[in-house]
mmCIF file of C-alpha atoms and ligand atoms in Angstrom:
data_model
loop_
_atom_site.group_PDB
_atom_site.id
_atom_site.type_symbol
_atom_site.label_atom_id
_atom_site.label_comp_id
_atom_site.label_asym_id
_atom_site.label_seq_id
_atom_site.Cartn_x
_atom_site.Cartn_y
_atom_site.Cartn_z
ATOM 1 C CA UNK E 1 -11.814 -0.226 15.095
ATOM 2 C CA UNK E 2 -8.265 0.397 14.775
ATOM 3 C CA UNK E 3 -6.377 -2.080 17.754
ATOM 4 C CA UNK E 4 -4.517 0.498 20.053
ATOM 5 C CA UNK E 5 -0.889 -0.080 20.617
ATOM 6 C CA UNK E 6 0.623 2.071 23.263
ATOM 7 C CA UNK E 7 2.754 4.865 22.051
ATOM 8 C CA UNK E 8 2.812 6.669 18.828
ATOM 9 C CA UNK E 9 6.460 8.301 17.950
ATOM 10 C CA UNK E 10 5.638 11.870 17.640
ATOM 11 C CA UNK E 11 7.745 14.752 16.339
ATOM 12 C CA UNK E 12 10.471 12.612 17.577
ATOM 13 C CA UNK E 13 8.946 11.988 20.915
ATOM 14 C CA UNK E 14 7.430 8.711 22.071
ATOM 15 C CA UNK E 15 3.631 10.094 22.890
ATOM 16 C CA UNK E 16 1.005 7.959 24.848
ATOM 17 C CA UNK E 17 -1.405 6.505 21.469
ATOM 18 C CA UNK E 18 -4.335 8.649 22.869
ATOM 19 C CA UNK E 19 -1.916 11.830 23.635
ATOM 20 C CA UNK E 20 -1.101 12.096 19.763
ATOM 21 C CA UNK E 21 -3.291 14.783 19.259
ATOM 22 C CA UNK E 22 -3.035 18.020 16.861
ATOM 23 C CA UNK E 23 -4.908 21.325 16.518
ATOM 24 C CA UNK E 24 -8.191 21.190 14.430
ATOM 25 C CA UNK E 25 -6.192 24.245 12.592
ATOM 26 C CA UNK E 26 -4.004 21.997 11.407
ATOM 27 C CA UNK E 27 -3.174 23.056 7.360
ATOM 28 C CA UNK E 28 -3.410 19.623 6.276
ATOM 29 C CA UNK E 29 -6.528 18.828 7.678
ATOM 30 C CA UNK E 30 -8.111 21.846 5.408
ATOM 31 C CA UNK E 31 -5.921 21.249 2.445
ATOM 32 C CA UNK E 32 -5.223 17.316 2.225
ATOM 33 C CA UNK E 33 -1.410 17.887 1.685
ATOM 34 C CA UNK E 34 0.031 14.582 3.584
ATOM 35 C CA UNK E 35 2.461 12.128 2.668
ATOM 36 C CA UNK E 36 2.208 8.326 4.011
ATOM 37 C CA UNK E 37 3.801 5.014 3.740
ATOM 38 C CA UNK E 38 1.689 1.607 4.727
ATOM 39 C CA UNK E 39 4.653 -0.975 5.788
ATOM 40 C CA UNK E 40 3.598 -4.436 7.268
ATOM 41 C CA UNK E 41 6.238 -6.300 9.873
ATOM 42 C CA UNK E 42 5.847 -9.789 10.365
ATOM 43 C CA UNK E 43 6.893 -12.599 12.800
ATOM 44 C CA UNK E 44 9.363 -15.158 10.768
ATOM 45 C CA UNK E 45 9.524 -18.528 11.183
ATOM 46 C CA UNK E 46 12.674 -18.342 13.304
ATOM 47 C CA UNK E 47 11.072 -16.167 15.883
ATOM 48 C CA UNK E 48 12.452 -12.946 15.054
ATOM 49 C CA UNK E 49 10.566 -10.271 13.880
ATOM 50 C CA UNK E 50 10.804 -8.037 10.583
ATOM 51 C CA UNK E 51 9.946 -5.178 8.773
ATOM 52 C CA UNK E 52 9.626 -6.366 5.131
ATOM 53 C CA UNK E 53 11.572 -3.494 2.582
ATOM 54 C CA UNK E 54 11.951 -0.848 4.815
ATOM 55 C CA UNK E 55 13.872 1.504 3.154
ATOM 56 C CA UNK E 56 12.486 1.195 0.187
ATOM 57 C CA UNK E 57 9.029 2.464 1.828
ATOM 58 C CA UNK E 58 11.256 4.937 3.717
ATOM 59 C CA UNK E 59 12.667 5.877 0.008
ATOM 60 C CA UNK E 60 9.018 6.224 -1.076
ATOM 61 C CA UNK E 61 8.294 8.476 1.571
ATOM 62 C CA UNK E 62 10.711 10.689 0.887
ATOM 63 C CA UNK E 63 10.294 10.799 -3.035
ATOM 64 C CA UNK E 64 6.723 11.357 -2.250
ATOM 65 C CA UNK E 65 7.368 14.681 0.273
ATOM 66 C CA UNK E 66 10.130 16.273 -2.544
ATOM 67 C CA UNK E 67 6.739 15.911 -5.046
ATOM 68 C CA UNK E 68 4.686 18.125 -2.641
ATOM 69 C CA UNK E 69 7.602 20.057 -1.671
ATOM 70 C CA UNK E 70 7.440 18.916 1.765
ATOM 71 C CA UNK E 71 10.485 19.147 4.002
ATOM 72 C CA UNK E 72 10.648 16.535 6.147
ATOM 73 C CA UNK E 73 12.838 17.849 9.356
ATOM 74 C CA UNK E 74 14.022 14.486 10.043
ATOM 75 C CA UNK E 75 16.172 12.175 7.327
ATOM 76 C CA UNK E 76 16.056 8.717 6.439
ATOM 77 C CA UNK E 77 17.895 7.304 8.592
ATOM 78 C CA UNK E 78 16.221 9.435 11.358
ATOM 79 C CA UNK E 79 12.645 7.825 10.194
ATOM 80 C CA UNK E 80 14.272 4.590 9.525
ATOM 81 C CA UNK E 81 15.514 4.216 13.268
ATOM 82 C CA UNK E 82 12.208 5.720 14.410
ATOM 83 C CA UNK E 83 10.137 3.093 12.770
ATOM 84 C CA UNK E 84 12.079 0.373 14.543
ATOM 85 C CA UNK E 85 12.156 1.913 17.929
ATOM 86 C CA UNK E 86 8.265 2.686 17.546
ATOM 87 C CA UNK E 87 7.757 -1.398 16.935
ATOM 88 C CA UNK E 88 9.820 -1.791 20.228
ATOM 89 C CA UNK E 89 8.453 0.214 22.710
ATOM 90 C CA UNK E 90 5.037 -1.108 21.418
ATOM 91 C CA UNK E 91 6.177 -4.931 21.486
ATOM 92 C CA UNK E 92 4.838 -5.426 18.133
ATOM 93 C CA UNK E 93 5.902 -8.889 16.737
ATOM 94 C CA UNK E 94 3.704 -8.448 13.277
ATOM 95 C CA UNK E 95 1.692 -5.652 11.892
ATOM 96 C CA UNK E 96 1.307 -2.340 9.833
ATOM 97 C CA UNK E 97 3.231 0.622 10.460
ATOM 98 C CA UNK E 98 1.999 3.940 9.396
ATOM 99 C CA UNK E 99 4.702 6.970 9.271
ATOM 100 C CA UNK E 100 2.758 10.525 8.174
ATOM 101 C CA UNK E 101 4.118 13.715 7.674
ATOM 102 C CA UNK E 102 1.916 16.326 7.750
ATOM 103 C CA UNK E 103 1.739 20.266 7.882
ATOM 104 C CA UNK E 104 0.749 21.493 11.163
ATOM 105 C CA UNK E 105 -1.109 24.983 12.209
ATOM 106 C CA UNK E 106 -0.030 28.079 11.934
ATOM 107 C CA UNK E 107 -1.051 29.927 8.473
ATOM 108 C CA UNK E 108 -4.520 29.394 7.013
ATOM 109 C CA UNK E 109 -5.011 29.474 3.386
ATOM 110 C CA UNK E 110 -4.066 27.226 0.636
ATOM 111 C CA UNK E 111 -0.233 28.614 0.641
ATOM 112 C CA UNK E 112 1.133 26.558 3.931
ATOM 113 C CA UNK E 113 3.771 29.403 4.462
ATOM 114 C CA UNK E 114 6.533 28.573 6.922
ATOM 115 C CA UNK E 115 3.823 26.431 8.993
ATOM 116 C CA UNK E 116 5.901 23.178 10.580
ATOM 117 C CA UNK E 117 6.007 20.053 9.136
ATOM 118 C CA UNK E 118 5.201 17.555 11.615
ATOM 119 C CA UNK E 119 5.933 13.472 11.571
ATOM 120 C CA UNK E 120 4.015 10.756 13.418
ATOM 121 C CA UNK E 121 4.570 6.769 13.402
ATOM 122 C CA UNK E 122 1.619 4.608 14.301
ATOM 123 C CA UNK E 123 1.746 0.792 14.710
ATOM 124 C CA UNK E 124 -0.983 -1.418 15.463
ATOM 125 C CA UNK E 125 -1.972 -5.009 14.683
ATOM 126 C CA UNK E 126 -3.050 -5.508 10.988
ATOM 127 C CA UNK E 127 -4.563 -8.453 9.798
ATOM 128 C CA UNK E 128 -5.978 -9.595 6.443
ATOM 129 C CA UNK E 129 -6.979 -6.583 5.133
ATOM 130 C CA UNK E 130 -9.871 -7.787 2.850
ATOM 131 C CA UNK E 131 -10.279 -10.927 5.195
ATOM 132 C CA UNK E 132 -9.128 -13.907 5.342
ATOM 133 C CA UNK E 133 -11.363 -15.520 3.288
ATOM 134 C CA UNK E 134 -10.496 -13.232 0.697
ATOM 135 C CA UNK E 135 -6.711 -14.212 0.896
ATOM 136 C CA UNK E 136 -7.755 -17.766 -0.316
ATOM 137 C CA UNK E 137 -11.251 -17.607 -2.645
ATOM 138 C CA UNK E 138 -10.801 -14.550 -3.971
ATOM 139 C CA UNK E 139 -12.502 -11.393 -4.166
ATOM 140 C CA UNK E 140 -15.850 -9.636 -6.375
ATOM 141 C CA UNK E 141 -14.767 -6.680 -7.512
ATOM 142 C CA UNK E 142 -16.109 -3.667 -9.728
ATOM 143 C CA UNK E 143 -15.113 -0.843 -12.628
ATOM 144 C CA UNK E 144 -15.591 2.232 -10.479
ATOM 145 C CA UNK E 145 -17.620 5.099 -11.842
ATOM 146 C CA UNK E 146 -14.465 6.985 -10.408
ATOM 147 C CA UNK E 147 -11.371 7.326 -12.698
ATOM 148 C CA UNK E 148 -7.969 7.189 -11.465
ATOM 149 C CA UNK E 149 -6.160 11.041 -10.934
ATOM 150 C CA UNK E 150 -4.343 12.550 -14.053
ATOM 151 C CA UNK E 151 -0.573 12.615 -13.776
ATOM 152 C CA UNK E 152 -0.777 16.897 -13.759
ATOM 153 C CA UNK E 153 -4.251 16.801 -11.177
ATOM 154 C CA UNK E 154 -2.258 15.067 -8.701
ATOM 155 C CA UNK E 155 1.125 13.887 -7.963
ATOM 156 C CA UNK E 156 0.383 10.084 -8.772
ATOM 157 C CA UNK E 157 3.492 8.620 -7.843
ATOM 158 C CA UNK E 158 3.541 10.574 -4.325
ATOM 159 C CA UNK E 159 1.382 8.907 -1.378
ATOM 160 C CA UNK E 160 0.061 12.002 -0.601
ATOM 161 C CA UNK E 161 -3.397 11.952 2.343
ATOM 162 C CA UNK E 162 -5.301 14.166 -0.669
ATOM 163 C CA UNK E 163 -5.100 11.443 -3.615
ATOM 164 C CA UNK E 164 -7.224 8.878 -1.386
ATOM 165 C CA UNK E 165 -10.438 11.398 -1.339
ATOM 166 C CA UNK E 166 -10.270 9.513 -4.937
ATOM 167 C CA UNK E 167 -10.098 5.810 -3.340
ATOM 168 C CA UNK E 168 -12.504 7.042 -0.709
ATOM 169 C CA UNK E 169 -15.296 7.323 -2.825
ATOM 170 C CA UNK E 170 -14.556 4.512 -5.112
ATOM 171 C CA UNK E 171 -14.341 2.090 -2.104
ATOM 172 C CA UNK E 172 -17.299 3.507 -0.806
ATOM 173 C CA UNK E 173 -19.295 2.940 -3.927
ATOM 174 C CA UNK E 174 -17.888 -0.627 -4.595
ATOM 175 C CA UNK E 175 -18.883 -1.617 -1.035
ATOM 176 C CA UNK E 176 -21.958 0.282 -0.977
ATOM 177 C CA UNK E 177 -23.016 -2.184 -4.700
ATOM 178 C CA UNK E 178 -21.832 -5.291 -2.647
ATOM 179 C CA UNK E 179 -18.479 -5.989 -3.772
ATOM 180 C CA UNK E 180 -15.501 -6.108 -2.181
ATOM 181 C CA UNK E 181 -13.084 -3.343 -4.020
ATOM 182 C CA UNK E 182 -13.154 -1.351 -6.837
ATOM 183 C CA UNK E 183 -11.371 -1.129 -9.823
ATOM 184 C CA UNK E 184 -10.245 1.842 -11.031
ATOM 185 C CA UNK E 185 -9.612 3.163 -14.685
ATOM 186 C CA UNK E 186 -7.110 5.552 -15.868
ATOM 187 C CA UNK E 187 -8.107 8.925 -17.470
ATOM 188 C CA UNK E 188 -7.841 7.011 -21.013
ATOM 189 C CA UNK E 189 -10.183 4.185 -19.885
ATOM 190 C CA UNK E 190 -7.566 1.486 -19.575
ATOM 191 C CA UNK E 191 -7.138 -1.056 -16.113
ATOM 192 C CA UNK E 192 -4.706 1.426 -13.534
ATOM 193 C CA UNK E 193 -5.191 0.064 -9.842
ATOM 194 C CA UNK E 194 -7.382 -1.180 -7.291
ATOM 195 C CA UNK E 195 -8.035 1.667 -4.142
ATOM 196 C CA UNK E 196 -5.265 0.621 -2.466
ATOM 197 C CA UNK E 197 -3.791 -2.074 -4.530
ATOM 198 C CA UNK E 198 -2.083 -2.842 -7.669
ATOM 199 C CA UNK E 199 -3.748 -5.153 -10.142
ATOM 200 C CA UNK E 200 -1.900 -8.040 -12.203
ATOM 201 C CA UNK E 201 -3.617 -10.378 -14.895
ATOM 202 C CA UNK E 202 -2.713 -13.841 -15.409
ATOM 203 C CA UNK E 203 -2.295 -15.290 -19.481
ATOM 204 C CA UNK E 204 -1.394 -18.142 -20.633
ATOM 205 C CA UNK E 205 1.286 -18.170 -17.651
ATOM 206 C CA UNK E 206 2.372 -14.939 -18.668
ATOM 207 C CA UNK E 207 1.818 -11.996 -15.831
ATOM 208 C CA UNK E 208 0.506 -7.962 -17.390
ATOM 209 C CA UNK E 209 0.642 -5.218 -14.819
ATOM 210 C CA UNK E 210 -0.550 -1.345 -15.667
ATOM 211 C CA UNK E 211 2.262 0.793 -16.149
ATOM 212 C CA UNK E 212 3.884 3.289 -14.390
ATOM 213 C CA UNK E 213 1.874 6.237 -14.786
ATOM 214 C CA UNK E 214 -1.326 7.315 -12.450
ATOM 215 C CA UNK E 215 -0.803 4.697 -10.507
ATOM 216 C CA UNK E 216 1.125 4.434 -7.453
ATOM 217 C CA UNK E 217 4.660 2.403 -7.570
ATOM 218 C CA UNK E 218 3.822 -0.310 -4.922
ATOM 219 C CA UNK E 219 6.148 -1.858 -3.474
ATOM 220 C CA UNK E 220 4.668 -5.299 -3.474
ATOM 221 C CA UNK E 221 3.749 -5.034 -7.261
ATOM 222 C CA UNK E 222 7.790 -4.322 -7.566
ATOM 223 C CA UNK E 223 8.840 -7.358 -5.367
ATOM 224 C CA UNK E 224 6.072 -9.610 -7.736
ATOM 225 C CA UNK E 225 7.636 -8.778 -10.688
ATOM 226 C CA UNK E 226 10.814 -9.450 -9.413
ATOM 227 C CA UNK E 227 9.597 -13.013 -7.638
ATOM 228 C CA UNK E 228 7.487 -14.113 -10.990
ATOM 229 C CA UNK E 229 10.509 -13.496 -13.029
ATOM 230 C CA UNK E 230 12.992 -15.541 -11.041
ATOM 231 C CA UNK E 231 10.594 -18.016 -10.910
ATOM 232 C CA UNK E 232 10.884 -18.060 -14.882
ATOM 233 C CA UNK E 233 7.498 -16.438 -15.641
ATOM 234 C CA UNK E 234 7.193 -13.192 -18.568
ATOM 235 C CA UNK E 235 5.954 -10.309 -16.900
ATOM 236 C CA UNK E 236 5.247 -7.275 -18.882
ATOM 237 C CA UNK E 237 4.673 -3.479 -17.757
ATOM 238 C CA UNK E 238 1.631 -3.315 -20.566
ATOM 239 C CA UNK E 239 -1.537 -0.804 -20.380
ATOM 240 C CA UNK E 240 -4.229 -3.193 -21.142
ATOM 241 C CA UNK E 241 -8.306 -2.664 -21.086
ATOM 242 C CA UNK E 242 -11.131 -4.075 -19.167
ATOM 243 C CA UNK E 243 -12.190 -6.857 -21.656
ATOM 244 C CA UNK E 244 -8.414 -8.035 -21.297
ATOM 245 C CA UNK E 245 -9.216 -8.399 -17.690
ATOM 246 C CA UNK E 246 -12.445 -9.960 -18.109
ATOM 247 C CA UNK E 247 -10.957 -12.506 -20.458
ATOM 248 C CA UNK E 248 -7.787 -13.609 -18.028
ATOM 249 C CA UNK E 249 -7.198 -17.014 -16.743
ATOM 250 C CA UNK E 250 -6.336 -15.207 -13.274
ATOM 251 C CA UNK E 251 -6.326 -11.588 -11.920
ATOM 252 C CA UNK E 252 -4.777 -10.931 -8.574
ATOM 253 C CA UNK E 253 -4.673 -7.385 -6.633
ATOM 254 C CA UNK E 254 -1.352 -6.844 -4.531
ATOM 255 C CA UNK E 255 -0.173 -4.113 -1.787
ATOM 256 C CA UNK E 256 1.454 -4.197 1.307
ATOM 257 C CA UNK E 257 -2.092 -4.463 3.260
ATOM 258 C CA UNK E 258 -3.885 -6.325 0.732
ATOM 259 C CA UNK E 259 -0.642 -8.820 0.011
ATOM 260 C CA UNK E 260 -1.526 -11.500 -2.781
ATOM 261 C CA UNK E 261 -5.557 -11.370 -2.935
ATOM 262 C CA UNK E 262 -7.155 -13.211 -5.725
ATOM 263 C CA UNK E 263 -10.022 -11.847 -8.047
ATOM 264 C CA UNK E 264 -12.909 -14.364 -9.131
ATOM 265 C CA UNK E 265 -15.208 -12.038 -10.414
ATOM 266 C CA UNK E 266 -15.386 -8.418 -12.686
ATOM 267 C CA UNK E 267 -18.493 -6.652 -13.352
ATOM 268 C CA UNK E 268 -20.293 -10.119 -13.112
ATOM 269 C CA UNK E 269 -17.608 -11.742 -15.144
ATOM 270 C CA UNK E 270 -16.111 -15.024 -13.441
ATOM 271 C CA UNK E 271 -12.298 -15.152 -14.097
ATOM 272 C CA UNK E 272 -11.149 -18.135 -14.969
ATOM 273 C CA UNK E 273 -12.478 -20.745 -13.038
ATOM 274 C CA UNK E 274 -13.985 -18.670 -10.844
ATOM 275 C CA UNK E 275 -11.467 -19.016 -7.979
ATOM 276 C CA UNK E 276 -8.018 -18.155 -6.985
ATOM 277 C CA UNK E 277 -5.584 -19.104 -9.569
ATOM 278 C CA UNK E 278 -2.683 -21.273 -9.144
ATOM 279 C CA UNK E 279 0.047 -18.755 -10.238
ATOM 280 C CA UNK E 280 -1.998 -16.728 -8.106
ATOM 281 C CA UNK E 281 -1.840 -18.838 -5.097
ATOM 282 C CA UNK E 282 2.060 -19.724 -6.026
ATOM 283 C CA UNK E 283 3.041 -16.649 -5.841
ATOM 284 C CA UNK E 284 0.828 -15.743 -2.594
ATOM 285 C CA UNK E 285 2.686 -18.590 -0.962
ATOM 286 C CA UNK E 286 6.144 -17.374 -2.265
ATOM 287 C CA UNK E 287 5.391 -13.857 -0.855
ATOM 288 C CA UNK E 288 4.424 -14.964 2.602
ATOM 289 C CA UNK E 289 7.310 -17.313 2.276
ATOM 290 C CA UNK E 290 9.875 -13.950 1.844
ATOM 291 C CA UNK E 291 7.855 -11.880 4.024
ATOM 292 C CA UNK E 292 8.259 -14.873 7.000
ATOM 293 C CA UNK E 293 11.913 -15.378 5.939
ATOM 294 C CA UNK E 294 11.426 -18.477 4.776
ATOM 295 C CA UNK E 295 13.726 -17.981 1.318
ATOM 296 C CA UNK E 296 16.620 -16.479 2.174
ATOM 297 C CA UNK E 297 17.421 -15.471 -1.311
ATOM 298 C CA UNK E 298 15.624 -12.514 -0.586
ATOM 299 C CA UNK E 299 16.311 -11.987 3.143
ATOM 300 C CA UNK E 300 17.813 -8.932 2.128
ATOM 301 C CA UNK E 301 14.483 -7.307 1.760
ATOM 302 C CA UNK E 302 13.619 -7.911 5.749
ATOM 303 C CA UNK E 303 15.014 -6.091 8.675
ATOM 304 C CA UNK E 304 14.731 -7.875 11.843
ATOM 305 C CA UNK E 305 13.841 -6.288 14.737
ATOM 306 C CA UNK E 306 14.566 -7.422 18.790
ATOM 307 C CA UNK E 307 11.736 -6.796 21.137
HETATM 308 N N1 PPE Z 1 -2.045 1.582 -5.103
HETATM 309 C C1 PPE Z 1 -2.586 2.337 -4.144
HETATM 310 C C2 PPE Z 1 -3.548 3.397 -4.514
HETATM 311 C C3 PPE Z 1 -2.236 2.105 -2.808
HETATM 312 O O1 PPE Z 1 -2.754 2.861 -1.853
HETATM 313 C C4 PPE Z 1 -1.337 1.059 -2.491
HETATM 314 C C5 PPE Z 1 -0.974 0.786 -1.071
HETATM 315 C C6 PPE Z 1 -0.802 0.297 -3.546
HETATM 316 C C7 PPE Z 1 -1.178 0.589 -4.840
HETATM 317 C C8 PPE Z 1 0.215 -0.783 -3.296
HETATM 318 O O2 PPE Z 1 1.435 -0.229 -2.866
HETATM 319 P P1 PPE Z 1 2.460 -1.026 -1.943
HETATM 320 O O3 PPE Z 1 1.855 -1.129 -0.587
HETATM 321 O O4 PPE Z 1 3.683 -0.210 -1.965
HETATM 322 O O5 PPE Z 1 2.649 -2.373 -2.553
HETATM 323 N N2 PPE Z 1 -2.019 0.979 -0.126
HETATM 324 C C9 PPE Z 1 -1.693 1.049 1.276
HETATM 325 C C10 PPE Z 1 -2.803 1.665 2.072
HETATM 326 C C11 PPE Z 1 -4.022 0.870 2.343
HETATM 327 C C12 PPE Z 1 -4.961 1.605 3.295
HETATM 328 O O6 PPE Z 1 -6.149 1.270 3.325
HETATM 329 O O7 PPE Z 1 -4.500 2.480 4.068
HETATM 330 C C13 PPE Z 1 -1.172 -0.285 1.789
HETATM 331 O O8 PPE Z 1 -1.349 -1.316 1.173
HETATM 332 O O9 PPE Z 1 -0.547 -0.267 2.859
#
């Protein structure tokens, strides 16, 4: 069960968390045409609190309502501000934060007409999202017998509420065959992304991620790329298969929930040694380092927040 916080900002109005309520008319309920950002805030070393890359997921959000021709009556700065006075009022030193626009009730039918476009903010306390446990032995995961959207069946890049039907039922599956996430193929059969996570494979020291392409431009698979190369490693936007997976010294899935999580095993394939890697587990440690504000070459990513 979700942990309740006490207000969700609604439509621009601070609503009591079991007041934010909508119409069972509501078009996107019917039609699946949402767009979302998952952002996590944490509590830094110094005491302070911070969202990690804010406007870049604000950005995202954005970029993602233009591809479903969405108009969000708010701007960015609007949402920005929002986000930050939604941790506030809730007190929330560390957690996720969930901004959705959606399109309320009004018209039925596919076409949304001139129905409203309506924006919520939730924030509640996130932890580990695949455990704990998972954060430091690493994970079992599994090629889905789902494959990842085509680039014209859905707007890949966007975060829109309709693409996860797709992660849905590949979760479901994984979990259902006793593994912890699935792994998802592009249309072409080669590695694309996790259900809600980007994957990266570990070589000889050198780091391969998937592509831009179906997969969804995460955030934390941006701010990897960036830490791995200042910390001198090669890391290469490459389309790769599964038997390049199964035959990596490491494989680690990233996203803002998921963070740094280790994979140990593929389709019954141990990785490596079986455990979480130690570029893996460097980097892990170098993210929460950033994400705590503990290297403040990057403390341009965070904004802090009183409470
Ligand atoms: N791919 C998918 C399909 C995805 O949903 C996410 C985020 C990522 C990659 C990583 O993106 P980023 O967070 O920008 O690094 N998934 C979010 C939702 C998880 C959920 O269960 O809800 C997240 O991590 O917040």
């Amino acid at each position: 069960m979700v942990q309740k916080a006490d207000k969700i900002w609604f439509d621009g109005q601070l609503v009591p968390w079991d007041e934010a309520n909508v119409h069972v008319l509501t078009h996107t309920l019917h039609y699946g045409v949402a767009v979302f950002e998952g952002i996590r805030c944490y509590k830094c070393s110094d005491g302070t609190s911070a969202v990690f890359r804010l406007k870049e997921h604000v950005d995202r959000l954005f970029d993602s309502a233009k591809a479903v021709e969405m108009k969000i009556p708010f701007n960015r700065d609007e949402i920005f501000n929002a986000i930050l006075e939604t941790l506030k009022v809730n007190k929330l030193e560390q957690g996720y934060i969930r901004p959705l626009a959606f399109i309320g009730e009004g018209a039925m039918g596919v076409h949304p007409g001139n129905n409203p476009v309506r924006v919520i903010i939730a924030v509640w306390p996130w932890g580990a999202y695949l455990g704990e446990e998972a954060l430091q032995k690493g994970i079992r995961i599994k090629t889905s017998s789902f494959t990842r959207h085509h680039v014209n069946v859905m707007m890949t890049k966007a975060k829109v509420a309709g693409n996860y039907v797709n992660s849905v039922l590949a979760k479901m599956e994984a979990v259902a065959d006793g593994y912890d996430e699935a792994l998802m193929l592009d249309v072409d059969g080669y590695v694309a992304e996790a259900t809600g996570e980007n994957i990266f494979i570990v070589k000889k020291s050198r780091l391969k991620t998937p592509p831009p392409g179906s997969i969804l431009g995460g955030i934390t698979r941006d701010t990897l790329i960036t830490l791995a190369r200042d910390m001198g490693y090669e890391v290469v936007e490459q389309r790769f298969p599964r038997d390049e997976l199964y035959a990596a010294d490491e494989a680690f899935f990233c996203g803002t929930a998921a963070e740094v999580t280790p994979i140990r095993e593929v389709d019954r394939r141990v990785i490596g040694a079986g455990k979480a890697g130690p570029v893996t587990m460097l980097l892990q440690s170098e993210y929460f380092k950033i994400v705590h504000g503990e290297n403040l070459k990057y403390a341009g990513w965070l904004t802090s927040y009183e409470l």
